[in-house]
Coordinates of C-alpha atoms and ligand atoms in Angstrom, one line a residue:
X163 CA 0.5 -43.8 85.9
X164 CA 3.2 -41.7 84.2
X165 CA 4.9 -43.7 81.0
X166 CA 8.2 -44.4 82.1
X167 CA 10.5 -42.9 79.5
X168 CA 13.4 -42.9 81.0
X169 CA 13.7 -46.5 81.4
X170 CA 12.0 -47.1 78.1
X171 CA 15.2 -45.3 76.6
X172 CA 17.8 -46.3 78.6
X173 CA 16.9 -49.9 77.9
X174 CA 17.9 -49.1 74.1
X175 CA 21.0 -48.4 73.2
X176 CA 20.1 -46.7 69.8
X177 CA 18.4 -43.7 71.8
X178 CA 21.8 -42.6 72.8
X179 CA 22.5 -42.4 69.0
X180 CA 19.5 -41.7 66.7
X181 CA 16.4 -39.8 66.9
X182 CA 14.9 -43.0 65.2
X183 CA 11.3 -42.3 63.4
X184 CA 11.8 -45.4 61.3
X185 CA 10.2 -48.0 63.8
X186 CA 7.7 -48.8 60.8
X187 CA 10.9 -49.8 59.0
X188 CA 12.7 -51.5 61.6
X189 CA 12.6 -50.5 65.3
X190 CA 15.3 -50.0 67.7
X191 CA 15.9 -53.3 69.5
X192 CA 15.5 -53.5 73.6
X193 CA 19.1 -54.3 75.3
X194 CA 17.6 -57.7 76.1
X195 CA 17.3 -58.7 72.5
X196 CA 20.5 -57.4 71.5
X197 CA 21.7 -59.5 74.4
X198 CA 19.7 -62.4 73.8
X199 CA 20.6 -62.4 69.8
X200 CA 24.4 -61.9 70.7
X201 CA 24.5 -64.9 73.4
X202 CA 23.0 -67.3 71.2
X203 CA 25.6 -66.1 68.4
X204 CA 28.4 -66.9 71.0
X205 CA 27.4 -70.0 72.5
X206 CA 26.4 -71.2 69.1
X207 CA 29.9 -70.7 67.8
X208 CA 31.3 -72.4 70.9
X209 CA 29.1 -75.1 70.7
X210 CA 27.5 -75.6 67.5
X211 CA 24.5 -75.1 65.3
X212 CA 22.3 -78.0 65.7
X213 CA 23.5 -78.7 69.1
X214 CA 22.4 -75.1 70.0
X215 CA 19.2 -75.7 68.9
X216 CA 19.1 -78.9 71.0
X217 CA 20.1 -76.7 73.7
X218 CA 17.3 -74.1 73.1
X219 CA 14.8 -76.4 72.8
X220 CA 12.5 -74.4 75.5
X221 CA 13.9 -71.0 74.2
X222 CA 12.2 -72.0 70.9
X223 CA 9.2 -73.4 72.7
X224 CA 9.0 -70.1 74.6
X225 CA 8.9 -68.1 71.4
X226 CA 6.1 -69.8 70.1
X227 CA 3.7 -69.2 73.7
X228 CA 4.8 -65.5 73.8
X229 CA 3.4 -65.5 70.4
X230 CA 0.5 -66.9 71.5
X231 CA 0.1 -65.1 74.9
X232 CA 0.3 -61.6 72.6
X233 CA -2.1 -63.2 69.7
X234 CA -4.9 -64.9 72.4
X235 CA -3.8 -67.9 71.0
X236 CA -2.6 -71.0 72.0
X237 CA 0.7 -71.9 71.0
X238 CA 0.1 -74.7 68.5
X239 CA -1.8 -72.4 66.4
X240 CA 2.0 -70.4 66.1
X241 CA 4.8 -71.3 63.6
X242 CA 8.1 -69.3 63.6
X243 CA 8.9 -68.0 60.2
X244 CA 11.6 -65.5 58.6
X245 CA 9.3 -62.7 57.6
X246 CA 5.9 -61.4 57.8
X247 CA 5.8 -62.2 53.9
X248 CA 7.0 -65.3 53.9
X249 CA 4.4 -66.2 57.1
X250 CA 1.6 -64.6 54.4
X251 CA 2.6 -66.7 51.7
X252 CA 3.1 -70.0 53.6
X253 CA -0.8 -69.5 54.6
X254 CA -1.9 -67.8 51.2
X255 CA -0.5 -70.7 48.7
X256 CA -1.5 -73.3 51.1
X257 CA -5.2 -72.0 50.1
X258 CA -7.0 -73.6 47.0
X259 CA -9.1 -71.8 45.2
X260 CA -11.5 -72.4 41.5
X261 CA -11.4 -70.5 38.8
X262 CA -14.4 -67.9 39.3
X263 CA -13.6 -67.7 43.4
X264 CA -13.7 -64.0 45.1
X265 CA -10.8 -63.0 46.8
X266 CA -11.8 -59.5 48.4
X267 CA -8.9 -57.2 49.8
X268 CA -8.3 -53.6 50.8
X269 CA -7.4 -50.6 49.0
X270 CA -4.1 -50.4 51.0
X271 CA -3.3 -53.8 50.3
X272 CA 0.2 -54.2 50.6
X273 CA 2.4 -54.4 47.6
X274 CA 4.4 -58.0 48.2
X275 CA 0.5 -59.5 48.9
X276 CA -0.8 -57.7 45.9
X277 CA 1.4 -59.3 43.9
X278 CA 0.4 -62.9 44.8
X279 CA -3.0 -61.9 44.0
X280 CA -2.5 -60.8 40.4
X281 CA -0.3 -64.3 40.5
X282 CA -3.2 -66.0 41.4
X283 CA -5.9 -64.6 39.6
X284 CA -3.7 -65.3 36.1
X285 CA -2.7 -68.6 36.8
X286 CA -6.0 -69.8 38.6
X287 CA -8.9 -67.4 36.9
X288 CA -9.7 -65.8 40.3
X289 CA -11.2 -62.8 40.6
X290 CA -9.2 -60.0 43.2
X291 CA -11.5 -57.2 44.4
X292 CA -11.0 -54.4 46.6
X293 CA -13.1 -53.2 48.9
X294 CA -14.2 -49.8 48.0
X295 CA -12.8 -47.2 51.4
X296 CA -15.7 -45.4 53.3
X297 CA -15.7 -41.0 54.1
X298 CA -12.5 -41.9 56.4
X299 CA -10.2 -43.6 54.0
X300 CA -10.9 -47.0 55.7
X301 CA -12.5 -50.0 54.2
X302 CA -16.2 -49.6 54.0
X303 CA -18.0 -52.5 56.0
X304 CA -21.0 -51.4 54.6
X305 CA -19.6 -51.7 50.7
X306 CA -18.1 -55.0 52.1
X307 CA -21.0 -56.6 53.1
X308 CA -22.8 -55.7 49.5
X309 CA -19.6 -57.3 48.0
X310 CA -20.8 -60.8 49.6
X311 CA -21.9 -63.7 48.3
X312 CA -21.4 -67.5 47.9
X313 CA -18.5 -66.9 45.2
X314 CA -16.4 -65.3 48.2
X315 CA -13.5 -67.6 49.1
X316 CA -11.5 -65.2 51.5
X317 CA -11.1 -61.7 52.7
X318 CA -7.5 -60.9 53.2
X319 CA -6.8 -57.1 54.3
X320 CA -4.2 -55.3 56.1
X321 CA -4.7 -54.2 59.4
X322 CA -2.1 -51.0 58.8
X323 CA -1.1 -50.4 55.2
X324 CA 3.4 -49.9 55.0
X325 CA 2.0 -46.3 53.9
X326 CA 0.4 -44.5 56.5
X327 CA -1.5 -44.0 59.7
X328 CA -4.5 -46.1 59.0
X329 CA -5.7 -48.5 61.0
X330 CA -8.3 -50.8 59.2
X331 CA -11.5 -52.2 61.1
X332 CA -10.1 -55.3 61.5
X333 CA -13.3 -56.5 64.2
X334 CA -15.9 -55.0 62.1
X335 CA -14.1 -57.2 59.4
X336 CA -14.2 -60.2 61.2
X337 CA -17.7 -59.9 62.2
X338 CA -18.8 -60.3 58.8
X339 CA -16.6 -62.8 57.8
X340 CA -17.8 -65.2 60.8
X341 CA -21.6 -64.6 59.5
X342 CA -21.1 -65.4 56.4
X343 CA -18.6 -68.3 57.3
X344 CA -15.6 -67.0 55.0
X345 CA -12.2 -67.2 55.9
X346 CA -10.5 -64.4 57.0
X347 CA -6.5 -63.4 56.2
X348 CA -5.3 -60.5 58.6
X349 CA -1.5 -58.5 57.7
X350 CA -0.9 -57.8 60.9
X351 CA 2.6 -56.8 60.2
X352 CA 2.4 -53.0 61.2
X353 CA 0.4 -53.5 64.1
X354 CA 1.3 -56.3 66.0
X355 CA 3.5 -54.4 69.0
X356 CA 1.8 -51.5 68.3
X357 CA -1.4 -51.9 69.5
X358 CA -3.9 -54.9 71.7
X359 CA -4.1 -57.5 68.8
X360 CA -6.6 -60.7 69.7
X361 CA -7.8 -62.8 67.0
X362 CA -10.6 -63.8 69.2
X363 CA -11.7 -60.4 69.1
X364 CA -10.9 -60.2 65.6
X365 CA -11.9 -63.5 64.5
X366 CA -9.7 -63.7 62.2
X367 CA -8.3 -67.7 60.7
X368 CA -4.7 -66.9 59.7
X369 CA -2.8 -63.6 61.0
X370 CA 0.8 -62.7 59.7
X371 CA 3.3 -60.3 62.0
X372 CA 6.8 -59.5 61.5
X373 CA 9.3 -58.9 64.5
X374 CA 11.3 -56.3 63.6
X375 CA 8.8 -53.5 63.3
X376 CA 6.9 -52.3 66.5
X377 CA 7.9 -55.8 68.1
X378 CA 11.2 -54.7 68.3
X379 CA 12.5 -57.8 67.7
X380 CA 15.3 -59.3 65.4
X381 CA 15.3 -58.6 61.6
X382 CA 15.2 -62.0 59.9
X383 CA 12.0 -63.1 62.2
X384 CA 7.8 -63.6 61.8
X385 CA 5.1 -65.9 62.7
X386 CA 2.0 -66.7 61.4
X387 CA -1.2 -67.7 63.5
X388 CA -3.6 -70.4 61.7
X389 CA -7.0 -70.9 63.8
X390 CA -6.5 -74.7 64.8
X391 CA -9.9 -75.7 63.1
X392 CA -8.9 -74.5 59.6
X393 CA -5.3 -76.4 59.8
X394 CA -6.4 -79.8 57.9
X395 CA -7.6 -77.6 54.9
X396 CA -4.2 -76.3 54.2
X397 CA -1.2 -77.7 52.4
X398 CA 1.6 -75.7 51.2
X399 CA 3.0 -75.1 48.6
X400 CA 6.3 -75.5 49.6
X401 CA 7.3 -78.5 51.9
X402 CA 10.1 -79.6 53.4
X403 CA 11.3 -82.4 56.1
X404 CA 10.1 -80.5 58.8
X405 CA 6.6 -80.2 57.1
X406 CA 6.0 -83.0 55.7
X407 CA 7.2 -86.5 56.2
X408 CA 8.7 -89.0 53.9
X409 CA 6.9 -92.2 54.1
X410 CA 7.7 -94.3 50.8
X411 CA 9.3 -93.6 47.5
X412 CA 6.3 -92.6 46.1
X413 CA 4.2 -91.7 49.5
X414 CA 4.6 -88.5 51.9
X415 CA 2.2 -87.5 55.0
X416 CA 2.3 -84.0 56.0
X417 CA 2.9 -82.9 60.1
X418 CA 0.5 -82.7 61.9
X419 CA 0.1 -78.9 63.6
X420 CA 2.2 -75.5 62.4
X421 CA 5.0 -77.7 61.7
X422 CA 4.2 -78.0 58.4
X423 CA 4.7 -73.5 57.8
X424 CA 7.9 -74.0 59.6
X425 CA 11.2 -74.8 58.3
X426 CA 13.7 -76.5 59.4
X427 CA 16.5 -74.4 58.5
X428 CA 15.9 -70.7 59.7
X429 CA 17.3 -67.7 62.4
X430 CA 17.2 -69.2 65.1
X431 CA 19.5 -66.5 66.9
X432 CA 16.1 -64.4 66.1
X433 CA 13.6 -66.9 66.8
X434 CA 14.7 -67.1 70.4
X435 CA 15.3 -63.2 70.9
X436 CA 12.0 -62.5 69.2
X437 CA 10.5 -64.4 72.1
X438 CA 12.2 -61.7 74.5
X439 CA 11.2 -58.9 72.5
X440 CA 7.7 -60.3 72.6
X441 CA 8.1 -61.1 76.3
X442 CA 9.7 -57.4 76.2
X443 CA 6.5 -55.7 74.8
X444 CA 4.3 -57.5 76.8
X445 CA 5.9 -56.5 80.3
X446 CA 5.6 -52.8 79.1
X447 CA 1.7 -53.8 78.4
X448 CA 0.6 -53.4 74.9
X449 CA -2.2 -51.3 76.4
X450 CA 0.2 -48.9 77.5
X451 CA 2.8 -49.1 74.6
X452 CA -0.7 -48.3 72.1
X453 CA -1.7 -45.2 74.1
X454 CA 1.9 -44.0 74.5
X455 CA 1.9 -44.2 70.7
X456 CA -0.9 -42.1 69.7
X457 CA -0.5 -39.6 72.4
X458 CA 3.3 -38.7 70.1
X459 CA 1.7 -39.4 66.8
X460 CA -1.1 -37.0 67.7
X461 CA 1.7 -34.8 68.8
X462 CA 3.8 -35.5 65.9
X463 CA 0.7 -34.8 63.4
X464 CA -0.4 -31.7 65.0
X465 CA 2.9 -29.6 65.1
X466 CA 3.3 -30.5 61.3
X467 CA 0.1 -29.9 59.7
X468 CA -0.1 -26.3 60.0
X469 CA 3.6 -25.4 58.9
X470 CA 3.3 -24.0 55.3
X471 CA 3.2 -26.0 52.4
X472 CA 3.7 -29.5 54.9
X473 CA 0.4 -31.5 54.2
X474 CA -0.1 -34.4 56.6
X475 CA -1.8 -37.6 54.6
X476 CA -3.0 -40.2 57.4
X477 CA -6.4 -41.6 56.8
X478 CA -9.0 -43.2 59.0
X479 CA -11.1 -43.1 62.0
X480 CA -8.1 -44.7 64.2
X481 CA -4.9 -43.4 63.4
X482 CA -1.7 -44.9 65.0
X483 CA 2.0 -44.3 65.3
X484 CA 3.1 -43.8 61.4
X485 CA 3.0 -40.2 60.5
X486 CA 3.0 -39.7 56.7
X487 CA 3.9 -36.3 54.9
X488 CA 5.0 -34.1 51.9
X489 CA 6.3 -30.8 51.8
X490 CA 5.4 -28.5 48.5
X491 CA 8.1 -28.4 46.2
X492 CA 10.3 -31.1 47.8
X493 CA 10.9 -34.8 47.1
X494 CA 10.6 -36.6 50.1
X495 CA 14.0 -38.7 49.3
X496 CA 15.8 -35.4 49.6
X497 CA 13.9 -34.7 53.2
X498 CA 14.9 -38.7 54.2
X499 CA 18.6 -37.5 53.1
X500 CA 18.7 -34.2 54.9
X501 CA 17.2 -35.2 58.1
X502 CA 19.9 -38.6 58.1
X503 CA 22.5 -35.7 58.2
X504 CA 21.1 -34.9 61.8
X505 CA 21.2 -38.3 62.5
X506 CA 17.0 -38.2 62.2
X507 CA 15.6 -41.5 60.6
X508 CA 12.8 -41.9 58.7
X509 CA 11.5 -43.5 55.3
X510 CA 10.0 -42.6 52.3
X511 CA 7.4 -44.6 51.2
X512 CA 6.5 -45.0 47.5
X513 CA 3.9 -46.1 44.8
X514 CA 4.6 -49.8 45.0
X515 CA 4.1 -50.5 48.7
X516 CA 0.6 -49.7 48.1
X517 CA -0.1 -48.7 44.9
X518 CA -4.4 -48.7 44.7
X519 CA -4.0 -46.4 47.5
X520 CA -1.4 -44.6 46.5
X521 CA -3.3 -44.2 42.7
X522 CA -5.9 -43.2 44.4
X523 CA -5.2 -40.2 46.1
X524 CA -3.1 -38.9 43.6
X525 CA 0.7 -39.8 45.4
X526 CA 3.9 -41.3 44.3
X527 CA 5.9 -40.9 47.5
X528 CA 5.7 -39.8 51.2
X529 CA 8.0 -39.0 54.3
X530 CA 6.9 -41.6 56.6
X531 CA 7.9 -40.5 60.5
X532 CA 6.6 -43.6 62.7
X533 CA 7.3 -43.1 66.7
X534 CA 7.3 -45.4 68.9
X535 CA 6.8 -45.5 72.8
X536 CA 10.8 -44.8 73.8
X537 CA 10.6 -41.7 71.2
X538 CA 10.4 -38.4 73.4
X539 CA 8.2 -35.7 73.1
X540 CA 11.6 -33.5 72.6
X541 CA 12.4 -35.6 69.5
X542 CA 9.2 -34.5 68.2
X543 CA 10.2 -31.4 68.9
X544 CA 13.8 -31.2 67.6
X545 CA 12.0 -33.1 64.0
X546 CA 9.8 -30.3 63.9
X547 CA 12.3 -27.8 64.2
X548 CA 14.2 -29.7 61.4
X549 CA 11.5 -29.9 58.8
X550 CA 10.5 -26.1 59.7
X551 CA 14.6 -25.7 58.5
X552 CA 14.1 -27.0 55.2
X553 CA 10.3 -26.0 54.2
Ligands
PLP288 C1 1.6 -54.1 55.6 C2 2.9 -54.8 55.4 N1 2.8 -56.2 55.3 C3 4.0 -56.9 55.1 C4 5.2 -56.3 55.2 C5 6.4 -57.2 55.0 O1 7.0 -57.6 56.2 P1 8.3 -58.5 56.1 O2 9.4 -57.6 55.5 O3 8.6 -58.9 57.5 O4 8.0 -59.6 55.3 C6 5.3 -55.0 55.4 C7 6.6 -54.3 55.5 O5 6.8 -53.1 55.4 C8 4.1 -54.2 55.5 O6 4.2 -52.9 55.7

């Protein structure tokens, strides 16, 4: 069945405005979730914070089982959280680790989670090592598995690195994580809306997501999957009344479920809206969306790469919706700045985001064009035409 554009677009508003190639930044949000956001605003201010919430009880509830219905998960394995990183972090510092323990990670590890790494391994002596990439620029299972042994406390990668079209063999991951019975982190922050995620299939323990990217949902919202059988290992770092529970002066108990990663204060404007978004995403069929996706990116990659002096950078076997590029002799900022004049988004991705990969091959910054499944094949066009202007 032919994808239907036309809908796709006229159900957001921002197509009548943008040629938007930024969804990896923050994607154009569906009508419904402006609508949902905006009616929560207004009967909130009519009504009241926490009585709003009161009121939204099953709103918030839904949030949690679309979560779960996109994830294969059930929905007390969910907890509602302001970002993808803070979702991360809630999980990661909630881990305890010895001094000597392996923490093994990708060469596109993202930046934020890098950081808490290099926290980790000075305040606690543990050891952070990537896993070297194989011939496609993805992680190497076979490097992994010689990487194994009993000193191995997690493997945390990331699905799709902030800096390129990558998709990481998250499965073949998970497989050997499960056989050698060591817990498994997943960033799922680029890919979740993108593509069919299931952390059955995966077997992953703990998954992060954001909702602004390819979930199209609010900014301000995340959620973080913990497989139910690892939840008594994990305490956060961070507690508060929601959390945990004040028993004594000297004496707290911590919630039982996801309670204890979710705070009491937070968006919840966004946590109800993110539920349509997700409810949005799954109507369209994230089968669908994920082939809609690379059929433009294919598109998107193919018209570029053989325009003088334009050198496309995606890596791996899989490549999905984020296009990454330079152009000899230009800075990508001053691309970013010319194509916003055209009212053409994209980002530029730098050295931080991901800097082993970025050291690695020899880069400092990119022009990172990421479609998604309302962009039109005469957007990709009308980019190309722009970027053949100023090469
Ligand atoms: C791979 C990856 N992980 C995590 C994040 C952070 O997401 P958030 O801003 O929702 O915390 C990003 C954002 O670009 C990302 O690319």
């Amino acid at each position: 069945m032919a994808f239907d554009l036309q809908r796709a677009r006229q159900e957001t508003p921002g197509c009548a405005h943008v040629l938007h190639f930024n969804n990896a930044g923050s994607s154009l949000p569906s009508q419904a979730v402006l609508d949902a956001t905006v009616d929560y605003l207004r009967e909130e201010a009519r009504i009241g914070g926490y009585e709003m919430v009161e009121k939204s009880r099953d709103a918030l509830q839904h949030t949690h089982e679309a979560a779960a219905r996109l994830l294969g998960c059930s929905p007390t394995e969910i907890a509602l959280t302001e970002s993808a990183t803070q979702a991360w972090n809630m999980a990661f510092y909630a881990l305890s680790f010895q001094p000597g323990d392996r923490i093994l990670t990708s060469i596109a590890e993202y930046g934020s989670n890098y950081l808490c790494y290099l926290q980790r391994a000075q305040k606690l002596g543990v050891s952070i090592e990537p896993i070297p990439n194989d011939e496609h620029g993805q992680i190497s299972i076979a490097a992994l598995r010689q990487m194994i042994d009993e000193r191995v406390k997690l493997i945390a990668i990331t699905h799709v690195p902030t800096n390129g079209g990558l998709v990481n063999p998250a499965v073949e991951v998970g497989k050997v994580a499960r056989e050698h019975k060591i817990l498994y982190l997943l960033v799922a922050c680029q890919s979740v809306g993108q593509m069919p995620i299931n952390v059955e299939t995966i077997g992953c323990d703990i998954l992060s997501a954001t909702g602004r990217k390819y979930l199209r949902g609010p900014r301000g919202t995340g959620f973080l999957y913990v497989r139910s059988s690892i939840l008594d290992q994990l305490e956060p770092l961070m507690l508060d009344m929601n959390a945990a529970t004040w028993l004594a002066p000297d004496r707290y108990e911590l919630n039982p479920g996801m309670a204890r990663f979710e705070s009491f204060e937070g968006h919840m404007a966004g946590r109800v809206a993110l539920g349509v978004a997700i409810d949005y995403a799954l109507q369209w069929g994230l089968d669908v969306i994920w082939r809609r996706i690379r059929d433009l990116s294919y598109a998107l990659r193919t018209h570029l790469s053989p325009m003088p002096g334009v050198i496309v950078h995606d890596r791996g076997v899989t490549q999905c919706g984020i296009v990454t590029f330079t152009v000899e002799g230009k800075d990508p900022g001053e691309i970013k700045q010319a194509l916003a004049q055209q009212q053409i988004n994209v980002s530029v991705t730098g050295r931080n985001g991901a800097l082993l990969d970025m050291d690695e091959r020899g880069l400092t910054s990119m022009v990172r064009a990421s479609v998604h499944y309302y962009n039109s094949e005469e957007e990709i066009a009308r980019f190309c035409g722009e970027i053949e202007k100023l090469i």
